XYZ file of N, CA and C in Angstrom:
768
model
N 110.282 85.604 134.458
C 110.449 85.512 133.008
C 109.476 86.471 132.334
N 109.995 87.535 131.765
C 109.140 88.552 131.171
C 108.829 88.230 129.719
N 107.776 88.859 129.213
C 107.316 88.618 127.845
C 108.334 89.142 126.844
N 108.652 88.324 125.845
C 109.569 88.741 124.787
C 109.258 87.948 123.526
N 108.783 88.633 122.528
C 108.499 87.966 121.256
C 109.784 87.452 120.620
N 110.850 88.228 120.712
C 112.117 87.843 120.096
C 112.674 86.569 120.707
N 112.503 86.412 122.029
C 113.025 85.240 122.725
C 112.037 84.082 122.768
N 110.832 84.322 122.274
C 109.829 83.266 122.280
C 109.139 83.057 123.606
N 109.297 83.982 124.531
C 108.615 83.879 125.819
C 107.262 84.581 125.709
N 106.350 83.872 125.108
C 104.992 84.355 124.883
C 104.027 83.239 125.256
N 102.751 83.514 125.142
C 101.771 82.450 125.349
C 101.764 81.528 124.130
N 101.234 80.316 124.302
C 101.088 79.409 123.161
C 100.131 80.002 122.142
N 99.094 80.671 122.636
C 98.115 81.286 121.746
C 98.776 82.327 120.850
N 99.738 83.053 121.399
C 100.434 84.061 120.603
C 101.241 83.400 119.497
N 101.911 82.289 119.808
C 102.677 81.588 118.786
C 101.797 81.112 117.655
N 100.613 80.607 117.994
C 99.667 80.171 116.958
C 99.220 81.350 116.108
N 98.886 82.454 116.778
C 98.423 83.644 116.042
C 99.525 84.180 115.132
N 100.742 84.227 115.625
C 101.840 84.800 114.837
C 102.059 84.007 113.542
N 101.924 82.685 113.619
C 102.082 81.878 112.414
C 100.981 82.183 111.407
N 99.748 82.286 111.885
C 98.631 82.587 110.994
C 98.791 83.979 110.388
N 99.225 84.940 111.196
C 99.425 86.302 110.707
C 100.490 86.333 109.618
N 101.584 85.596 109.824
C 102.640 85.540 108.810
C 102.131 84.891 107.529
N 101.338 83.834 107.652
C 100.783 83.170 106.472
C 99.831 84.101 105.721
N 99.040 84.855 106.470
C 98.118 85.816 105.855
C 98.874 86.839 105.009
N 99.927 87.381 105.583
C 100.701 88.401 104.885
C 101.414 87.809 103.669
N 101.928 86.585 103.815
C 102.582 85.933 102.686
C 101.587 85.631 101.580
N 100.395 85.192 101.957
C 99.349 84.912 100.967
C 99.000 86.163 100.172
N 98.868 87.283 100.865
C 98.549 88.543 100.194
C 99.645 88.930 99.211
N 100.884 88.860 99.653
C 102.015 89.255 98.822
C 102.204 88.315 97.628
N 102.273 87.014 97.904
C 102.574 86.050 96.846
C 101.431 85.923 95.842
N 100.204 85.874 96.334
C 99.075 85.732 95.423
C 98.944 86.948 94.529
N 99.193 88.132 95.080
C 99.149 89.349 94.266
C 100.207 89.298 93.164
N 101.417 88.863 93.509
C 102.500 88.796 92.525
C 102.227 87.714 91.486
N 101.861 86.535 91.934
C 101.656 85.417 91.017
C 100.477 85.657 90.078
N 99.394 86.224 90.617
C 98.223 86.460 89.773
C 98.514 87.530 88.730
N 99.297 88.546 89.096
C 99.654 89.585 88.123
C 100.441 88.973 86.964
N 101.371 88.088 87.283
C 102.153 87.426 86.239
C 101.271 86.532 85.372
N 100.360 85.803 86.007
C 99.484 84.891 85.278
C 98.529 85.656 84.358
N 98.009 86.771 84.846
C 97.104 87.569 84.018
C 97.842 88.161 82.815
N 99.037 88.637 83.049
C 99.831 89.169 81.937
C 100.106 88.085 80.900
N 100.404 86.890 81.359
C 100.674 85.774 80.453
C 99.412 85.400 79.669
N 98.271 85.400 80.346
C 97.008 85.054 79.672
C 96.628 86.116 78.653
N 96.884 87.373 78.963
C 96.593 88.459 78.026
C 97.459 88.317 76.772
N 98.725 87.988 76.973
C 99.634 87.791 75.840
C 99.186 86.607 74.978
N 98.708 85.554 75.626
C 98.229 84.396 74.878
C 97.014 84.759 74.033
N 96.137 85.582 74.587
C 94.958 86.005 73.835
C 95.369 86.864 72.636
N 96.321 87.763 72.838
C 96.810 88.581 71.731
C 97.447 87.722 70.641
N 98.243 86.744 71.053
C 98.909 85.871 70.085
C 97.897 85.015 69.333
N 96.868 84.554 70.045
C 95.850 83.725 69.408
C 95.102 84.507 68.340
N 94.797 85.773 68.607
C 94.126 86.604 67.613
C 95.060 86.886 66.436
N 96.326 87.145 66.756
C 97.292 87.429 65.698
C 97.432 86.256 64.734
N 97.318 85.028 65.234
C 97.478 83.837 64.401
C 96.355 83.686 63.379
N 95.180 84.208 63.703
C 94.026 84.014 62.805
C 93.505 85.326 62.231
N 94.186 86.410 62.541
C 93.646 87.729 62.176
C 93.530 87.918 60.672
N 92.334 88.386 60.267
C 92.071 88.764 58.884
C 91.364 90.117 58.892
N 91.943 91.117 58.256
C 91.374 92.476 58.296
C 89.926 92.528 57.865
N 89.529 91.663 56.927
C 88.154 91.698 56.425
C 87.166 91.062 57.406
N 87.705 90.288 58.360
C 86.838 89.536 59.269
C 86.854 90.082 60.697
N 88.021 90.492 61.152
C 88.176 90.878 62.554
C 88.272 92.391 62.728
N 87.825 92.843 63.875
C 87.917 94.261 64.228
C 89.268 94.611 64.853
N 89.916 93.628 65.452
C 91.223 93.860 66.061
C 91.233 93.847 67.568
N 90.038 93.804 68.190
C 89.995 93.763 69.653
C 89.326 92.484 70.169
N 89.234 91.490 69.315
C 88.604 90.236 69.734
C 89.378 89.536 70.858
N 90.659 89.889 71.001
C 91.444 89.269 72.072
C 90.901 89.619 73.464
N 90.176 90.743 73.544
C 89.590 91.123 74.833
C 88.548 90.092 75.251
N 87.682 89.715 74.318
C 86.685 88.685 74.627
C 87.346 87.331 74.871
N 88.403 87.047 74.137
C 89.119 85.785 74.330
C 89.734 85.723 75.728
N 90.296 86.847 76.157
C 90.860 86.924 77.502
C 89.767 86.752 78.552
N 88.649 87.448 78.335
C 87.518 87.377 79.255
C 87.044 85.941 79.424
N 86.934 85.224 78.335
C 86.481 83.838 78.401
C 87.513 82.945 79.093
N 88.776 83.205 78.828
C 89.839 82.364 79.390
C 89.910 82.473 80.914
N 89.598 83.656 81.458
C 89.679 83.844 82.910
C 88.315 83.722 83.572
N 87.331 83.277 82.817
C 86.010 83.077 83.393
C 85.334 84.356 83.837
N 85.698 85.465 83.223
C 85.098 86.744 83.580
C 85.689 87.385 84.821
N 86.689 86.744 85.419
C 87.318 87.294 86.630
C 88.508 88.156 86.220
N 88.262 89.458 86.083
C 89.314 90.379 85.671
C 90.276 90.650 86.834
N 91.472 91.118 86.519
C 92.502 91.283 87.561
C 92.063 92.098 88.768
N 91.340 93.200 88.553
C 90.969 94.045 89.692
C 90.004 93.321 90.620
N 89.116 92.487 90.052
C 88.178 91.734 90.888
C 88.898 90.613 91.628
N 89.831 89.963 90.943
C 90.612 88.916 91.596
C 91.401 89.485 92.773
N 92.029 90.622 92.573
C 92.822 91.242 93.634
C 91.940 91.637 94.810
N 90.757 92.159 94.518
C 89.830 92.538 95.583
C 89.451 91.319 96.415
N 89.200 90.202 95.754
C 88.838 88.979 96.463
C 89.977 88.494 97.354
N 91.203 88.611 96.873
C 92.368 88.236 97.681
C 92.460 89.124 98.908
N 92.330 90.426 98.700
C 92.434 91.375 99.816
C 91.315 91.162 100.830
N 90.092 90.919 100.343
C 88.962 90.685 101.240
C 89.181 89.415 102.060
N 89.703 88.385 101.411
C 89.973 87.126 102.106
C 90.991 87.321 103.224
N 92.060 88.043 102.939
C 93.096 88.269 103.935
C 92.557 89.089 105.100
N 91.779 90.108 104.805
C 91.243 90.943 105.877
C 90.299 90.141 106.772
N 89.417 89.368 106.158
C 88.492 88.548 106.953
C 89.252 87.528 107.792
N 90.237 86.885 107.195
C 91.032 85.907 107.932
C 91.797 86.556 109.080
N 92.275 87.785 108.844
C 93.022 88.488 109.877
C 92.167 88.801 111.093
N 90.942 89.250 110.855
C 90.046 89.561 111.967
C 89.658 88.284 112.708
N 89.403 87.229 111.960
C 89.053 85.957 112.592
C 90.215 85.423 113.428
N 91.430 85.505 112.902
C 92.605 85.048 113.647
C 92.761 85.846 114.934
N 92.448 87.122 114.894
C 92.502 87.974 116.078
C 91.528 87.476 117.140
N 90.310 87.175 116.732
C 89.305 86.696 117.675
C 89.683 85.323 118.233
N 90.232 84.470 117.379
C 90.667 83.152 117.836
C 91.780 83.290 118.876
N 92.691 84.231 118.643
C 93.749 84.470 119.631
C 93.144 84.847 120.984
N 92.202 85.777 120.984
C 91.611 86.223 122.244
C 91.006 85.054 123.010
N 90.323 84.172 122.288
C 89.711 83.013 122.941
C 90.776 82.067 123.497
N 91.737 81.693 122.659
C 92.749 80.721 123.075
C 93.630 81.269 124.192
N 93.920 82.565 124.144
C 94.770 83.167 125.168
C 94.079 83.186 126.522
N 92.815 83.597 126.544
C 92.086 83.637 127.809
C 91.893 82.226 128.362
N 91.624 81.275 127.478
C 91.465 79.895 127.914
C 92.777 79.341 128.472
N 93.888 79.778 127.878
C 95.202 79.325 128.344
C 95.466 79.783 129.778
N 94.955 80.960 130.117
C 95.151 81.478 131.478
C 94.454 80.601 132.512
N 93.250 80.130 132.201
C 92.478 79.356 133.189
C 92.691 77.850 133.043
N 93.449 77.468 132.031
C 93.713 76.046 131.799
C 94.480 75.453 132.982
N 94.087 74.295 133.419
C 94.795 73.621 134.505
C 94.228 73.912 135.885
N 93.437 74.967 135.991
C 92.833 75.284 137.287
C 91.587 74.424 137.506
N 91.372 74.032 138.744
C 90.199 73.244 139.129
C 89.537 73.907 140.328
N 88.225 73.802 140.376
C 87.484 74.357 141.512
C 86.552 73.284 142.064
N 86.249 73.410 143.348
C 85.315 72.492 143.993
C 84.023 73.240 144.283
N 82.937 72.708 143.764
C 81.633 73.335 143.967
C 81.125 73.013 145.371
N 80.507 73.977 146.014
C 80.090 73.829 147.411
C 79.075 72.709 147.618
N 78.333 72.349 146.565
C 77.302 71.330 146.753
C 77.878 69.921 146.810
N 79.220 69.827 146.771
C 79.857 68.533 146.918
C 79.871 67.671 145.678
N 79.714 68.267 144.530
C 79.685 67.512 143.278
C 81.076 67.262 142.706
N 82.110 67.479 143.478
C 83.459 67.193 143.026
C 84.108 68.371 142.327
N 85.290 68.109 141.779
C 86.042 69.176 141.124
C 85.520 69.421 139.714
N 85.712 70.647 139.281
C 85.294 71.069 137.942
C 86.451 71.814 137.282
N 86.614 71.594 136.008
C 87.553 72.410 135.249
C 86.828 73.646 134.742
N 87.603 74.625 134.293
C 87.036 75.905 133.883
C 87.155 76.094 132.380
N 86.193 76.775 131.826
C 86.298 77.224 130.446
C 85.539 78.535 130.313
N 85.836 79.255 129.254
C 85.129 80.516 129.017
C 83.655 80.238 128.764
N 82.824 81.095 129.281
C 81.374 80.918 129.134
C 81.001 80.932 127.658
N 80.297 79.895 127.242
C 79.966 79.714 125.827
C 78.463 79.546 125.663
N 77.834 80.295 124.776
C 76.381 80.161 124.582
C 75.995 78.740 124.192
N 74.843 78.316 124.615
C 74.351 76.988 124.297
C 74.259 76.805 122.785
N 74.780 75.688 122.312
C 74.752 75.407 120.886
C 75.958 75.939 120.133
N 76.860 76.653 120.815
C 78.052 77.199 120.192
C 79.296 76.519 120.773
N 80.393 76.636 120.061
C 81.648 76.051 120.537
C 82.658 77.106 120.950
N 82.316 78.376 120.783
C 83.208 79.474 121.170
C 82.421 80.516 121.940
N 83.082 81.235 122.852
C 82.407 82.302 123.602
C 82.056 83.473 122.696
N 81.127 84.292 123.166
C 80.747 85.475 122.420
C 81.778 86.591 122.551
N 81.646 87.587 121.704
C 82.586 88.701 121.687
C 82.632 89.423 123.034
N 81.470 89.663 123.626
C 81.431 90.382 124.904
C 82.217 89.634 125.974
N 82.113 88.314 125.984
C 82.850 87.517 126.973
C 84.351 87.661 126.773
N 84.793 87.630 125.518
C 86.223 87.771 125.232
C 86.735 89.135 125.679
N 85.987 90.177 125.362
C 86.405 91.527 125.742
C 86.463 91.670 127.256
N 85.434 91.175 127.931
C 85.378 91.285 129.393
C 86.501 90.495 130.050
N 86.753 89.287 129.558
C 87.802 88.448 130.143
C 89.167 89.127 130.053
N 89.475 89.685 128.899
C 90.779 90.335 128.743
C 90.849 91.647 129.528
N 89.707 92.293 129.711
C 89.692 93.479 130.571
C 90.051 93.094 132.000
N 89.487 91.996 132.487
C 89.806 91.514 133.829
C 91.284 91.152 133.925
N 91.824 90.582 132.847
C 93.237 90.182 132.852
C 94.179 91.374 132.722
N 93.627 92.530 132.334
C 94.442 93.739 132.355
C 94.753 94.372 131.019
N 93.995 94.047 129.958
C 94.265 94.682 128.668
C 92.964 95.077 127.977
N 93.060 96.106 127.153
C 91.921 96.584 126.384
C 92.027 96.052 124.965
N 91.066 95.240 124.557
C 91.122 94.634 123.221
C 90.037 95.170 122.294
N 89.081 95.888 122.838
C 88.024 96.457 122.002
C 88.329 97.932 121.742
N 89.360 98.176 120.956
C 89.733 99.540 120.595
C 88.878 100.014 119.422
N 88.971 101.285 119.103
C 88.235 101.821 117.950
C 88.684 101.143 116.658
N 89.975 100.886 116.543
C 90.486 100.213 115.347
C 89.933 98.799 115.228
N 89.838 98.118 116.360
C 89.300 96.759 116.349
C 87.820 96.779 115.989
N 87.071 97.688 116.561
C 85.647 97.791 116.241
C 85.444 98.041 114.751
N 86.252 98.945 114.191
C 86.132 99.263 112.761
C 86.483 98.052 111.901
N 87.538 97.334 112.265
C 87.949 96.160 111.502
C 86.877 95.075 111.547
N 86.259 94.884 112.697
C 85.205 93.872 112.805
C 83.968 94.289 112.017
N 83.674 95.572 112.009
C 82.548 96.067 111.194
C 82.826 95.854 109.703
N 84.061 96.106 109.295
C 84.421 95.907 107.891
C 84.346 94.432 107.541
N 84.812 93.571 108.425
C 84.706 92.123 108.192
C 83.243 91.715 108.010
N 82.355 92.309 108.821
C 80.921 92.030 108.696
C 80.415 92.472 107.320
N 80.839 93.647 106.885
C 80.424 94.154 105.577
C 80.886 93.215 104.465
N 82.116 92.741 104.558
C 82.670 91.846 103.544
C 81.994 90.481 103.573
N 81.688 90.003 104.761
C 81.138 88.657 104.908
C 79.663 88.592 104.550
N 78.909 89.561 105.014
C 77.452 89.471 104.895
C 76.858 90.342 103.785
N 77.658 91.267 103.241
C 77.148 92.111 102.158
C 78.086 92.121 100.966
N 79.082 91.221 100.996
C 80.067 91.132 99.909
C 80.704 92.482 99.615
N 80.875 93.290 100.657
C 81.554 94.567 100.510
C 80.716 95.680 99.923
N 79.422 95.474 99.744
C 78.574 96.502 99.120
C 78.254 97.624 100.110
N 78.460 98.851 99.676
C 78.139 100.030 100.482
C 76.683 100.389 100.214
N 75.797 100.017 101.116
C 74.364 100.094 100.831
C 73.715 101.417 101.216
N 74.403 102.238 101.988
C 73.814 103.512 102.376
C 74.917 104.524 102.646
N 74.517 105.758 102.904
C 75.481 106.836 103.119
C 76.318 106.610 104.382
N 75.709 105.988 105.388
C 76.446 105.718 106.624
C 77.608 104.759 106.360
N 77.331 103.715 105.591
C 78.391 102.761 105.253
C 79.462 103.432 104.402
N 79.039 104.268 103.466
C 79.976 104.979 102.610
C 80.903 105.865 103.430
N 80.325 106.577 104.379
C 81.109 107.482 105.223
C 82.080 106.699 106.112
N 81.637 105.566 106.620
C 82.430 104.793 107.566
C 83.599 104.073 106.907
N 83.406 103.623 105.664
C 84.409 102.756 105.040
C 85.090 103.363 103.814
N 84.760 104.574 103.470
C 85.413 105.195 102.312
C 86.885 105.446 102.598
N 87.709 105.191 101.597
C 89.151 105.431 101.711
C 89.495 106.645 100.845
N 89.428 107.818 101.434
C 89.635 109.046 100.673
C 91.061 109.154 100.148
N 92.023 108.599 100.881
C 93.411 108.647 100.418
C 93.579 107.876 99.118
N 92.921 106.725 99.017
C 93.024 105.899 97.816
C 92.347 106.572 96.629
N 91.362 107.423 96.900
C 90.628 108.081 95.827
C 91.317 109.351 95.332
N 92.320 109.807 96.058
C 92.948 111.089 95.741
C 93.486 111.137 94.314
N 94.088 110.043 93.857
C 94.691 110.012 92.527
C 93.885 109.188 91.534
N 92.661 108.825 91.915
C 91.826 107.981 91.040
C 90.816 108.817 90.279
N 90.413 108.311 89.134
C 89.364 108.972 88.372
C 88.056 108.930 89.161
N 87.203 109.906 88.924
C 85.942 110.001 89.658
C 85.107 108.736 89.508
N 85.216 108.078 88.375
C 84.419 106.872 88.139
C 84.795 105.749 89.097
N 86.016 105.827 89.660
C 86.470 104.801 90.588
C 86.280 105.186 92.049
N 85.641 106.320 92.303
C 85.387 106.727 93.674
C 84.274 105.872 94.279
N 84.344 105.670 95.597
C 83.327 104.884 96.279
C 81.977 105.581 96.198
N 80.914 104.783 96.110
C 79.566 105.340 96.041
C 78.579 104.321 96.591
N 77.416 104.816 96.998
C 76.372 103.931 97.500
C 75.978 102.956 96.393
N 75.988 101.693 96.732
C 75.703 100.654 95.752
C 76.966 100.043 95.176
N 78.097 100.712 95.387
C 79.373 100.184 94.918
C 80.027 99.310 95.975
N 81.223 98.851 95.674
C 81.934 97.958 96.576
C 83.027 98.723 97.308
N 83.221 98.395 98.569
C 84.212 99.080 99.383
C 85.606 98.878 98.790
N 86.386 99.942 98.772
C 87.763 99.843 98.300
C 88.632 99.285 99.427
N 89.500 98.353 99.062
C 90.421 97.785 100.049
C 91.843 98.224 99.728
N 92.555 97.463 98.920
C 93.936 97.821 98.592
C 94.910 97.177 99.551
N 96.083 96.808 99.048
C 97.085 96.118 99.869
C 97.486 96.956 101.068
N 97.722 98.229 100.852
C 98.174 99.092 101.949
C 97.152 99.151 103.073
N 95.886 99.243 102.706
C 94.842 99.320 103.720
C 94.715 97.998 104.477
N 94.772 96.898 103.763
C 94.654 95.588 104.403
C 95.816 95.350 105.358
N 97.025 95.648 104.933
C 98.192 95.478 105.796
C 98.073 96.387 107.018
N 97.534 97.578 106.819
C 97.340 98.491 107.945
C 96.404 97.915 108.993
N 95.337 97.256 108.539
C 94.411 96.615 109.471
C 95.115 95.489 110.223
N 95.875 94.663 109.501
C 96.615 93.576 110.143
C 97.587 94.127 111.196
N 98.237 95.236 110.866
C 99.196 95.834 111.804
C 98.506 96.317 113.078
N 97.340 96.914 112.926
C 96.627 97.424 114.101
C 96.116 96.284 114.979
N 95.641 95.223 114.357
C 95.217 94.057 115.127
C 96.417 93.432 115.837
N 97.542 93.377 115.140
C 98.754 92.804 115.725
C 99.197 93.583 116.955
N 99.060 94.893 116.896
C 99.451 95.731 118.038
C 98.612 95.397 119.271
N 97.314 95.161 119.068
C 96.436 94.815 120.188
C 96.778 93.432 120.724
N 97.071 92.492 119.825
C 97.445 91.143 120.257
C 98.705 91.185 121.121
N 99.699 91.924 120.682
C 100.959 91.988 121.445
C 100.736 92.629 122.819
N 99.913 93.643 122.845
C 99.588 94.283 124.125
C 98.884 93.293 125.049
N 97.913 92.554 124.521
C 97.148 91.610 125.335
C 98.020 90.462 125.817
N 98.964 90.038 124.989
C 99.738 88.852 125.354
C 100.722 89.111 126.481
N 101.113 90.344 126.661
C 101.969 90.668 127.810
C 101.233 90.318 129.104
N 99.956 90.694 129.178
C 99.157 90.389 130.368
C 98.897 88.893 130.480
N 98.586 88.259 129.359
C 98.307 86.817 129.369
C 99.534 86.036 129.816
N 100.671 86.370 129.253
C 101.904 85.655 129.588
C 102.236 85.758 131.070
N 101.955 86.899 131.667
C 102.253 87.083 133.089
C 101.481 86.086 133.941
N 100.241 85.772 133.526
C 99.431 84.821 134.289
C 99.769 83.366 133.968
N 100.259 83.118 132.761
C 100.546 81.746 132.356
C 101.944 81.311 132.767
N 102.922 82.188 132.515
C 104.317 81.820 132.750
C 105.072 82.796 133.655
N 104.526 83.973 133.859
C 105.273 85.023 134.534
C 104.995 85.159 136.009
N 105.148 86.385 136.480
C 105.121 86.644 137.914
C 103.725 86.516 138.524
N 102.676 86.454 137.696
C 101.314 86.359 138.228
C 100.699 84.973 138.056
N 101.523 83.977 137.746
C 100.964 82.668 137.403
C 100.201 82.016 138.557
N 100.429 82.438 139.785
C 99.667 81.907 140.921
C 98.601 82.893 141.393
N 98.366 83.923 140.586
C 97.426 84.971 141.003
C 96.321 85.186 139.963
N 95.952 84.137 139.251
C 94.910 84.262 138.233
C 93.611 84.732 138.894
N 93.008 85.800 138.388
C 91.820 86.378 139.030
C 90.544 85.590 138.726
N 90.480 84.367 139.243
C 89.333 83.502 138.963
C 88.032 84.083 139.511
N 88.081 84.636 140.721
C 86.868 85.219 141.313
C 86.359 86.374 140.466
N 87.283 87.216 140.014
C 86.880 88.356 139.190
C 86.295 87.901 137.855
N 86.904 86.885 137.257
C 86.384 86.350 135.988
C 85.009 85.732 136.190
N 84.833 85.058 137.315
C 83.526 84.450 137.609
C 82.482 85.529 137.857
N 82.841 86.534 138.632
C 81.906 87.626 138.915
C 81.498 88.349 137.636
N 82.435 88.456 136.697
C 82.152 89.114 135.417
C 81.417 88.198 134.447
N 81.054 87.014 134.909
C 80.286 86.038 134.117
C 81.044 85.576 132.878
N 82.353 85.369 133.054
C 83.187 84.893 131.946
C 83.455 83.397 132.011
N 83.092 82.760 133.133
C 83.477 81.362 133.323
C 82.259 80.461 133.455
N 82.473 79.202 133.089
C 81.513 78.165 133.411
C 82.296 76.934 133.862
N 81.638 76.087 134.656
C 82.304 74.955 135.266
C 81.895 73.662 134.581
N 82.888 72.830 134.272
C 82.655 71.577 133.590
C 83.056 70.450 134.531
N 82.093 69.611 134.915
C 82.365 68.523 135.824
C 83.338 67.524 135.207
N 84.240 66.997 136.021
C 85.211 66.009 135.546
C 84.761 64.597 135.853
């Protein structure tokens, strides 16, 4: 039984990831559309409210701008959209990492080993640092390498770095290195100079860029799941490389 996304012959981890990926993309699309409509409606309400009380001797004519600002709590459309895009990108990278963990665990699930010291059978799990509930990044990369796929591509490294920037620096470009690494020159081509990325400013995202990141992560997931599926359901299901995973320090034993 070969891997086929269309036929549903994938790992369980892939099915979980695919649902999250679809929800991420729907959230980006729907929230962008709904918020644009809501902002337009709020702007119209502010204009109408000023029109109802407008007196030439009292008002300047642009008080609706402050009324709009107050109504949305200072969250202007461009900032709201940026927050939506940042949320989707961070969630996408996290979902990718969760897939890697669940997929590798699915491969070793059900296997038992007997320790030579006679302490009985042990189940297997991915090696997890003390005090944590998930394995580290290096363990995930190594495990999937042993299983036959490369998951730490340049695109993945860049996406994880961007997620770090968004999570720990709120997207602020703090130095020239960050500016060079995360600047989107294509997005700046038709923008005014004042909107160009700069040190101290916030990284530009944009729907197209965020979807592009999701697509690149998805490509790696699909590549990895072909190898995972072969060990879980396919022709290699009795050939799981437990010794190789153990030698690579990817496994730990849990007494039953």
